[in-house]
XYZ file of C-alpha atoms in Angstrom:
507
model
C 180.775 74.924 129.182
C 181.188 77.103 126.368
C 180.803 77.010 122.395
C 182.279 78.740 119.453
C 181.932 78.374 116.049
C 185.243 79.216 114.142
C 184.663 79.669 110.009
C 187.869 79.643 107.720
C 187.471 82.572 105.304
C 189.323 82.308 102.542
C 187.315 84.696 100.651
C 186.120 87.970 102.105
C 182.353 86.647 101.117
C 181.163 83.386 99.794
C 179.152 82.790 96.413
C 176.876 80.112 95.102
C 178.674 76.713 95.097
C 181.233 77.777 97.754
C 181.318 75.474 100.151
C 181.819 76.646 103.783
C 184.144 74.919 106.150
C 184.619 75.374 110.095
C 184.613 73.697 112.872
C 182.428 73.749 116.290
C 184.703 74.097 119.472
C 183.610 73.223 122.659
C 185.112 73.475 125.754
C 184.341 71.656 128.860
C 185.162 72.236 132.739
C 184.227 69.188 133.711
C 182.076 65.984 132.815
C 179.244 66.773 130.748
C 176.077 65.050 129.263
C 174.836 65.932 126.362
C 172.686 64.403 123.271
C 173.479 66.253 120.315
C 175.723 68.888 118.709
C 173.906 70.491 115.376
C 175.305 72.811 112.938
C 173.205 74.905 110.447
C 173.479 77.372 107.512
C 170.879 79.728 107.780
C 169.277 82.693 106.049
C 167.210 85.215 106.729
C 165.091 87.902 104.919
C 163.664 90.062 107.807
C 161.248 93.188 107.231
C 159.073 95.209 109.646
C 157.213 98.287 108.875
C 154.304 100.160 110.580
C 151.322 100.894 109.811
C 149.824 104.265 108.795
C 147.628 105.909 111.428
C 144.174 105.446 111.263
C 140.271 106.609 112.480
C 139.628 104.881 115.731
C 136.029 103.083 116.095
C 134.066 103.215 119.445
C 135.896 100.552 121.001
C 139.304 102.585 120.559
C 140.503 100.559 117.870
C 141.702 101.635 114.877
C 140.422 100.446 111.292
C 143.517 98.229 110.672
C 142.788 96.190 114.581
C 145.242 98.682 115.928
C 145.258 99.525 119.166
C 145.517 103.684 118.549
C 147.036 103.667 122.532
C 149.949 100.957 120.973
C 152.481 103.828 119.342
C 154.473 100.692 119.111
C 152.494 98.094 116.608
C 154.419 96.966 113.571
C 154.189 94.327 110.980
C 156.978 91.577 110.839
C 157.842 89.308 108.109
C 160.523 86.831 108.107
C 161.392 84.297 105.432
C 163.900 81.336 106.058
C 165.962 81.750 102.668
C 168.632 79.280 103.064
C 167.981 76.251 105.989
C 170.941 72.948 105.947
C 171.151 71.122 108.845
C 174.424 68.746 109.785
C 174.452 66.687 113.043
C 178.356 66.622 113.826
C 178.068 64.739 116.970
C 177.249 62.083 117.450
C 178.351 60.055 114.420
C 176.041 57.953 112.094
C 178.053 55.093 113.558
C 177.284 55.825 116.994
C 173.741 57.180 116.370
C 173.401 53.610 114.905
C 174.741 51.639 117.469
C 172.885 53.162 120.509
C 169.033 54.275 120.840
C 167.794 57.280 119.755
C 167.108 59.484 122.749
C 170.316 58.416 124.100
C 173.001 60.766 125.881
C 176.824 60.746 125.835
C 179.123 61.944 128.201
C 182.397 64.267 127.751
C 185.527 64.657 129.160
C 186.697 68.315 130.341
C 189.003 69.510 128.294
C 188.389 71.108 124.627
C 186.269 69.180 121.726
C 186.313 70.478 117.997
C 183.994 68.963 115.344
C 184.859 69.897 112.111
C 181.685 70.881 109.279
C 181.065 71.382 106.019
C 178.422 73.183 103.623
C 177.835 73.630 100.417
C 175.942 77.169 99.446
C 173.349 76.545 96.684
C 171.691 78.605 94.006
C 168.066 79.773 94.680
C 166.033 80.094 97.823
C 163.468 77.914 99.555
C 162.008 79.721 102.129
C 158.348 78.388 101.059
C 159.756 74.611 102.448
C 161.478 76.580 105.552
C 159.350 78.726 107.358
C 157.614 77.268 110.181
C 156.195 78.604 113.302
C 159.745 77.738 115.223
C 162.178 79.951 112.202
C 159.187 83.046 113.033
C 159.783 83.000 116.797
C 162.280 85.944 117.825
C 163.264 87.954 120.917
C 163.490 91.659 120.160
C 165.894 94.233 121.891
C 164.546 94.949 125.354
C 163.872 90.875 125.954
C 160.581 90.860 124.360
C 159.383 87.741 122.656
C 157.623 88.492 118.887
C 156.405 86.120 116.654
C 156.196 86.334 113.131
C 153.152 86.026 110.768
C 152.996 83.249 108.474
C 152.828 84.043 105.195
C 152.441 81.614 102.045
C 153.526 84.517 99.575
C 156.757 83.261 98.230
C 159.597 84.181 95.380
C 162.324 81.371 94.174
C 165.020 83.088 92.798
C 169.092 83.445 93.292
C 169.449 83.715 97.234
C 170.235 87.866 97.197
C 173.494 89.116 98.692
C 174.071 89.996 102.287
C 171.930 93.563 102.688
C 172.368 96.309 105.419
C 171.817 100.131 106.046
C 168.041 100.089 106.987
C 168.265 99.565 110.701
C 165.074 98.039 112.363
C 163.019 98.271 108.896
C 164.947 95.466 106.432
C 167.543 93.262 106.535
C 169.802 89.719 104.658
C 172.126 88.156 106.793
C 173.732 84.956 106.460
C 175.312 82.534 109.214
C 176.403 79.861 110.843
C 174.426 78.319 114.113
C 175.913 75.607 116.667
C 173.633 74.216 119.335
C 174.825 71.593 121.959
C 171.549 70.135 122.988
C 172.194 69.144 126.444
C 169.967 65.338 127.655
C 168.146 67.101 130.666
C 165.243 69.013 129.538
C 165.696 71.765 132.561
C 168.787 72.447 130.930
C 169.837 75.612 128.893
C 171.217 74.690 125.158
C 174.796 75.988 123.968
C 174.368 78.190 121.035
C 177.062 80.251 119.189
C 176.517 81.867 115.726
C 178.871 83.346 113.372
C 177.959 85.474 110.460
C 179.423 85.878 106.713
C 178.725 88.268 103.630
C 177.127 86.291 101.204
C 177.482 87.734 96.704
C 175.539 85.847 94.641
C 177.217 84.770 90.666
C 175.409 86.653 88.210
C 172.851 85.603 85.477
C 174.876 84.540 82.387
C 175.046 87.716 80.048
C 173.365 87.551 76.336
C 175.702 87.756 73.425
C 176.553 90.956 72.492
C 174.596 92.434 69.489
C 175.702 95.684 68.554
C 172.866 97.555 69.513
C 172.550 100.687 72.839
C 170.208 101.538 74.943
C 169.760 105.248 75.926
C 167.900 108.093 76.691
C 167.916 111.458 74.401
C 167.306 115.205 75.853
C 167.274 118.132 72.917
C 167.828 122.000 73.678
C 167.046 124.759 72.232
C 169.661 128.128 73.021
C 167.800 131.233 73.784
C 168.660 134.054 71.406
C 170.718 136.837 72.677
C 169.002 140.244 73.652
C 170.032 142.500 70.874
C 170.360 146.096 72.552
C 169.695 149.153 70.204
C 172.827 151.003 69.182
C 173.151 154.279 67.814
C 174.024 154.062 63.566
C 177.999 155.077 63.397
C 179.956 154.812 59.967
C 182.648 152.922 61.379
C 180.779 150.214 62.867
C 179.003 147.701 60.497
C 177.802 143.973 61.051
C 177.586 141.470 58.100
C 174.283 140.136 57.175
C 175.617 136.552 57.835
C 176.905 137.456 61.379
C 173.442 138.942 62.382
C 171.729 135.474 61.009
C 174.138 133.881 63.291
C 173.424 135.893 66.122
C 169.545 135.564 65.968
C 170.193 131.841 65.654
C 171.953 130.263 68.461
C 172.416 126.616 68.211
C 170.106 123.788 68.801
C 171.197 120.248 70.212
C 170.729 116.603 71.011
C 172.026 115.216 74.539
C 172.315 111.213 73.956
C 173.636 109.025 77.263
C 174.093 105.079 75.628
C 175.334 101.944 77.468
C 175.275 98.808 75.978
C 171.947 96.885 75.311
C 170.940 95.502 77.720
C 171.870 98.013 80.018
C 173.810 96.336 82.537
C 176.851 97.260 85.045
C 179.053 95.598 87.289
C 179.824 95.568 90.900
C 183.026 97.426 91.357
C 183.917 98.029 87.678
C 183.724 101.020 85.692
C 180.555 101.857 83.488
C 180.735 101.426 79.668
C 178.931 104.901 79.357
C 178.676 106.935 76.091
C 177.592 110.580 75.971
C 177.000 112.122 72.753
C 176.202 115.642 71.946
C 175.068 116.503 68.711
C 174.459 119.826 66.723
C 170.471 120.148 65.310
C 171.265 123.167 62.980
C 174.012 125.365 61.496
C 175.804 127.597 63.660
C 179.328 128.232 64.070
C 178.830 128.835 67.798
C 181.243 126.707 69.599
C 179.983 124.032 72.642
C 181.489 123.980 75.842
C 180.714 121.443 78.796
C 180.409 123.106 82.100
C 179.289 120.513 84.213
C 179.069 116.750 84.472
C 177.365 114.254 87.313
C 177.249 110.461 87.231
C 174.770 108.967 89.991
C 173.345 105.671 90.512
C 169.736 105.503 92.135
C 169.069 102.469 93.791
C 165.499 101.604 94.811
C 164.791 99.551 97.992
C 160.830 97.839 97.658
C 160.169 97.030 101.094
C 157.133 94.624 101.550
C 155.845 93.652 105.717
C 152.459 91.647 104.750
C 149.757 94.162 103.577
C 152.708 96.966 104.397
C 154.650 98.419 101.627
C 157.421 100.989 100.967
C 160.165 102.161 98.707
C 163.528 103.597 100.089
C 165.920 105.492 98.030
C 169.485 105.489 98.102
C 172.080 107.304 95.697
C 175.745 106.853 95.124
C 177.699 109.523 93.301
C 180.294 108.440 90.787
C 181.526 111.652 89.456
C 181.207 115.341 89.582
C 182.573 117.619 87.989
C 181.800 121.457 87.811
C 183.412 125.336 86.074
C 185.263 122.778 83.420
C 184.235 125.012 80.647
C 185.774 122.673 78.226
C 185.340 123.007 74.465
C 183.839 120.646 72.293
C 185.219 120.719 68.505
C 181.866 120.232 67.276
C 181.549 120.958 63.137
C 179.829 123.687 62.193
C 177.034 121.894 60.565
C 173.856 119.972 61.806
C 173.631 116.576 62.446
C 177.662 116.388 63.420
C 177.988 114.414 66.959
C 181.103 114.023 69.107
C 181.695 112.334 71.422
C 182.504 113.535 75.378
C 186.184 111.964 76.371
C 185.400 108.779 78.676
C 188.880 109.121 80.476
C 186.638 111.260 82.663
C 184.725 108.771 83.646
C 186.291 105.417 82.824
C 188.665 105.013 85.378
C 186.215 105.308 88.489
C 184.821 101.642 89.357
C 181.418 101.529 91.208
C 181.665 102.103 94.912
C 182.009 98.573 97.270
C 178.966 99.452 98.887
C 176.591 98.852 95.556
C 174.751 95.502 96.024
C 173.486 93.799 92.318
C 170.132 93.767 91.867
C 168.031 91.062 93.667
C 164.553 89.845 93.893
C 163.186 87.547 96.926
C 159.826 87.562 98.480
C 159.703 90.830 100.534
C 162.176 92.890 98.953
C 163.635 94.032 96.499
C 166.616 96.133 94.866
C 166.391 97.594 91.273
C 168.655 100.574 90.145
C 168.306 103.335 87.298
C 171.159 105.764 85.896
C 171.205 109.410 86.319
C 173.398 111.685 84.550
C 173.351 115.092 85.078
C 175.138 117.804 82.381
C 175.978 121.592 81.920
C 176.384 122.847 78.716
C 176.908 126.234 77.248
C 178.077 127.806 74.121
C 180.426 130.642 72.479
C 182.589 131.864 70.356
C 186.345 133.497 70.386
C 186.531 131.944 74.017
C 183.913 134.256 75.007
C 181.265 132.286 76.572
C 177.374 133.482 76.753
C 175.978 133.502 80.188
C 172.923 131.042 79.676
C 173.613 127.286 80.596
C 171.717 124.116 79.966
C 171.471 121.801 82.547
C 169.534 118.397 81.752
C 168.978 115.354 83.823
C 168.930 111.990 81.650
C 167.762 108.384 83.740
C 167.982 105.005 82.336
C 167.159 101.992 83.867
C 170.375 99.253 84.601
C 170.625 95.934 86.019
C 173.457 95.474 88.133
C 175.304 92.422 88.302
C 177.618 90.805 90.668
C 180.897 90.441 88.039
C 181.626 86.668 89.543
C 180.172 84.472 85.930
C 178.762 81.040 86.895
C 181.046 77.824 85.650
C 180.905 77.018 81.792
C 180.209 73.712 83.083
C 177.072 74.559 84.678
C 176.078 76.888 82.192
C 176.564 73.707 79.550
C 174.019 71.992 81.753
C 171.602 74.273 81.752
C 171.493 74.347 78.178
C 170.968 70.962 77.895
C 168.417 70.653 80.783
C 164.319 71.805 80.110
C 164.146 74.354 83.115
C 165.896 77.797 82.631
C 165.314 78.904 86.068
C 168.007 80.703 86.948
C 170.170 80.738 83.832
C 168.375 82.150 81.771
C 169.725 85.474 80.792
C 167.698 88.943 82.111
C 167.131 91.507 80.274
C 166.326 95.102 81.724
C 163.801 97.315 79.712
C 165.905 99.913 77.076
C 164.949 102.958 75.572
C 164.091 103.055 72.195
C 162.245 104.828 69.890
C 159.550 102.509 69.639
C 159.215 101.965 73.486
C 159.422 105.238 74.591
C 159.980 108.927 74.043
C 163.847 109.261 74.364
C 163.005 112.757 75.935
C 161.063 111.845 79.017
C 163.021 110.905 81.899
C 162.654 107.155 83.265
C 159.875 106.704 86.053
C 161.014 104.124 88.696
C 158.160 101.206 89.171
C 156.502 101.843 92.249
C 156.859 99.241 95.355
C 153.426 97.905 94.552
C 155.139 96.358 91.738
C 157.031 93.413 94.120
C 154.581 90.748 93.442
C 155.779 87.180 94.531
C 154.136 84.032 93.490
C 151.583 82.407 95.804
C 152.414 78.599 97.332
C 151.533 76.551 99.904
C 152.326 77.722 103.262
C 155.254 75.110 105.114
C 154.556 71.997 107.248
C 155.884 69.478 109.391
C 159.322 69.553 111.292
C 161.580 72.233 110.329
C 164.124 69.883 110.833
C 163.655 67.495 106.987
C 165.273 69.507 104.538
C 163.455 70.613 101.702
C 164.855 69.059 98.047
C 167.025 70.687 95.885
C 165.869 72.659 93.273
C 166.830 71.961 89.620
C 169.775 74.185 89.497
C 171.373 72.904 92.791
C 170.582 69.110 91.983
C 172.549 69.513 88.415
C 175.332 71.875 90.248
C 175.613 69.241 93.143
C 179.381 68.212 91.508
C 180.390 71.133 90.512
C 183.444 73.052 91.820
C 183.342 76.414 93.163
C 184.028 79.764 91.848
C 187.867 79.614 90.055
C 187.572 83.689 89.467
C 188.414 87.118 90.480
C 186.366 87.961 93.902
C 184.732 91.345 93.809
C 185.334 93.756 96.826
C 181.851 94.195 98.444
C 180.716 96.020 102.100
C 177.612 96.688 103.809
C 177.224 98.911 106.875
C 177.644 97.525 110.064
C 175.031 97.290 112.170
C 175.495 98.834 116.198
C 173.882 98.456 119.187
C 174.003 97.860 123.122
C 172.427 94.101 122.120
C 174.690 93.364 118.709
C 176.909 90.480 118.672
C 175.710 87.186 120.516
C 172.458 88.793 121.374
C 171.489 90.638 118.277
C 169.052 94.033 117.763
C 165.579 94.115 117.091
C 166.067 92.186 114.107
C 167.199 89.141 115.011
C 168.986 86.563 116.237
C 168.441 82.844 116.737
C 171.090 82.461 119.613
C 167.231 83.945 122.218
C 165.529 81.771 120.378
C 163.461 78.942 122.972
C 163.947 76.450 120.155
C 167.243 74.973 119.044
């Protein structure tokens, strides 16, 4: 007997209110009993980090209960994001019609049962997780169980996450078991995997207003070298002024408030630079970078981490290019955006997400050279300044106007209610320190009651999915999005150290 579970993709990923569509094919050799075929939509949040080293106590045990002779001791948390169950064989009529612990008996030759599933909004791994969805077998065939937790975050389910091999991981599938009647028996499994982007909070009305972040410099003064007095060289009183007064500027990066960009568009950055005195000296720009930072918080139980990752958007260096700044202070111009404005974010960029043991969150980086001169004769200092704001980065696919209509009528927010990131202003902040990323510490879900009973009831819908239960999907523009593969001698049926559910003793 075998079993495969074929998905139609007509999308390269699925979104909230998709609904996924497939069927279960099973071919058979010969005659063969069985009591069951289930279909479910999982997710799964999975982190595992290790502890730090520690003082070992008389016994040989470190501080933590670590064995100090275990190099191998890690902590492992797993939460069930996303959990639907559909029994596709046999039918309600049949189940009906014969007892409940009752087998049925199939023909050799080839069996498809079609399935559907509708994806919803936020997670519910606090209804999910049970001692069965923490059981896994790790690469090398060795069985590791999960610790509960009760520490719990309902939010958008976050998008499909790779890159961080054996430390943190999203994935979203598909999972067919063929529960055979004899309990000596081996159930079927297959499992088939899709990339999962979630819609986007619905953005706030525009109002006219940036956010940014401000850098000033100061030009040094040329070294004035003694000359001897000649009567045919003279220098004007205004020209020395000039010289012993270089110019003085302001550095401004804006985006729009709030500061938000989009998966796989290009940013709606401003960069300003600004003369702080009189000086006839002319501006040139040297250098530009554009990076985005993104911030990983990592949480394994009482383990924490942050990893860093950085994508670079632009770079540009030896441009030398003049800016027609005016001669007098307080004159700003503005740096031309075609530089910049027709590069979209790379596919790779995942929008920021929240759930209960990690976490992505992003800030802005630019990086610019600037000198100054005059006659095309450029002085040999250069300024280079670093400015970082803090962005939000959204998916790009907007959630129906119907829903959104809805939830305006409804009493809960939730999940439409729109976010905005911190901005600098004057009255927040100074606009010439650079932007501190929150430390990992700062991932602090909400506390509920650990899950019981059978894994199998389904937990009820939140108020977002019960009010989006008749809506239609996504009618938009799909964003390109890709996350690393992940490689190994046990990937594919198996899994790595990860996962999967297909080793799992428990259907």
């Amino acid at each position: 007997m075998s079993v495969r579970v074929l998905l139609d993709k007509p999308h390269s990923f699925y979104t909230n209110l998709d609904i996924i569509t497939g069927k279960v094919i099973l071919n058979t050799l010969g005659q063969e009993n069985i009591s069951a075929i289930v279909v479910k939509l999982e997710g799964e949040c999975h982190t595992r980090l290790a502890g730090p080293p520690g003082q070992a106590d008389a016994r040989g045990f470190l501080g933590n209960g670590y064995d100090r002779y275990d190099r191998n001791q890690t902590e492992l948390e797993v939460h069930k994001l996303l959990y639907k169950v559909v029994t596709v064989f046999p039918s309600k009529e049949l189940q009906q019609a014969t007892l409940r612990s009752a087998s049925y008996t199939l023909p050799a030759g080839s069996h498809e049962y079609p399935f559907q599933f509708k994806i919803p909004f936020n997670n519910n791994c606090a209804a999910s997780n049970t001692t069965f969805t923490n059981l896994h077998v790790t690469t090398g065939r060795r069985m590791e169980i999960a610790r509960d937790t009760s520490m719990h975050v309902k939010k958008t389910l976050p998008p499909t996450l790779s890159g961080f091999p054996d430390v943190a991981e999203v994935f979203y599938f598909v999972k067919a078991t063929v529960q055979r009647a004899a309990f000596y028996k081996e159930n079927y499994r297959s499992t088939a995997e899709f990339k999962f982007f979630p819609i986007e909070p619905p953005r706030s009305a525009g109002n006219g207003r940036e956010s940014y972040a401000r850098r000033q410099h100061q030009f040094s003064s040329p070294i004035q070298l003694p000359s001897r007095p000649s009567i045919f060289r003279k220098q004007s009183a205004a020209a020395s002024e000039y010289a012993l007064n270089p110019p003085a500027i302001s550095i401004d990066s804006r985006l729009p408030d709030p500061a938000i960009v989009t998966c796989n568009e290009c940013l709606p950055l401003r960069i300003i630079i600004k003369k702080l005195n009189d000086s006839p000296d002319i501006i040139y720009l040297q250098l530009l970078q554009l990076e985005l930072i993104g911030y990983t918080a990592i949480r394994a139980h009482q383990y924490s981490t942050t990893q860093k990752g950085n994508w670079l958007i632009l770079s540009l260096s030896n441009l030398q290019m003049p800016l027609t700044l005016s001669t007098q202070a307080d004159k700003g111009m503005e740096i031309d955006k075609t530089l910049w404005s027709q590069i979209p974010l790379p596919n790779t960029v995942a929008p920021s997400f929240e759930t209960c043991n990690l976490s992505r969150y992003y800030e802005f980086k630019i990086k610019i050279g600037l000198g100054y001169g005059q006659g095309g004769t450029l002085k040999p200092e250069v300024a280079v300044h670093e400015l970082s704001m803090p962005v939000k980065v959204y998916s790009g696919i907007a959630p129906p106007a119907t829903l959104i209509a809805r939830m305006a009528e409804g009493a809960e927010p939730g999940f439409l209610r729109p976010q905005k990131p911190a901005s600098f202003s004057a009255e927040q902040a100074s606009p010439s320190m650079p932007y501190s990323p929150p430390a990992a510490s700062n991932l602090q879900p909400h506390v509920g009651a650990p899950a019981e009973g059978n894994a199998e009831e389904l937990p009820p819908p939140s108020y977002e999915d019960a009010i989006a239960e008749d809506i239609a999907p996504v009618d938009g523009p799909r964003r390109d999005y890709h996350q690393p593969e992940i490689t190994g001698p046990d990937r594919g049926e198996k899994g790595n150290g990860l996962r999967r559910n297909d080793e799992r003793l428990f259907p």
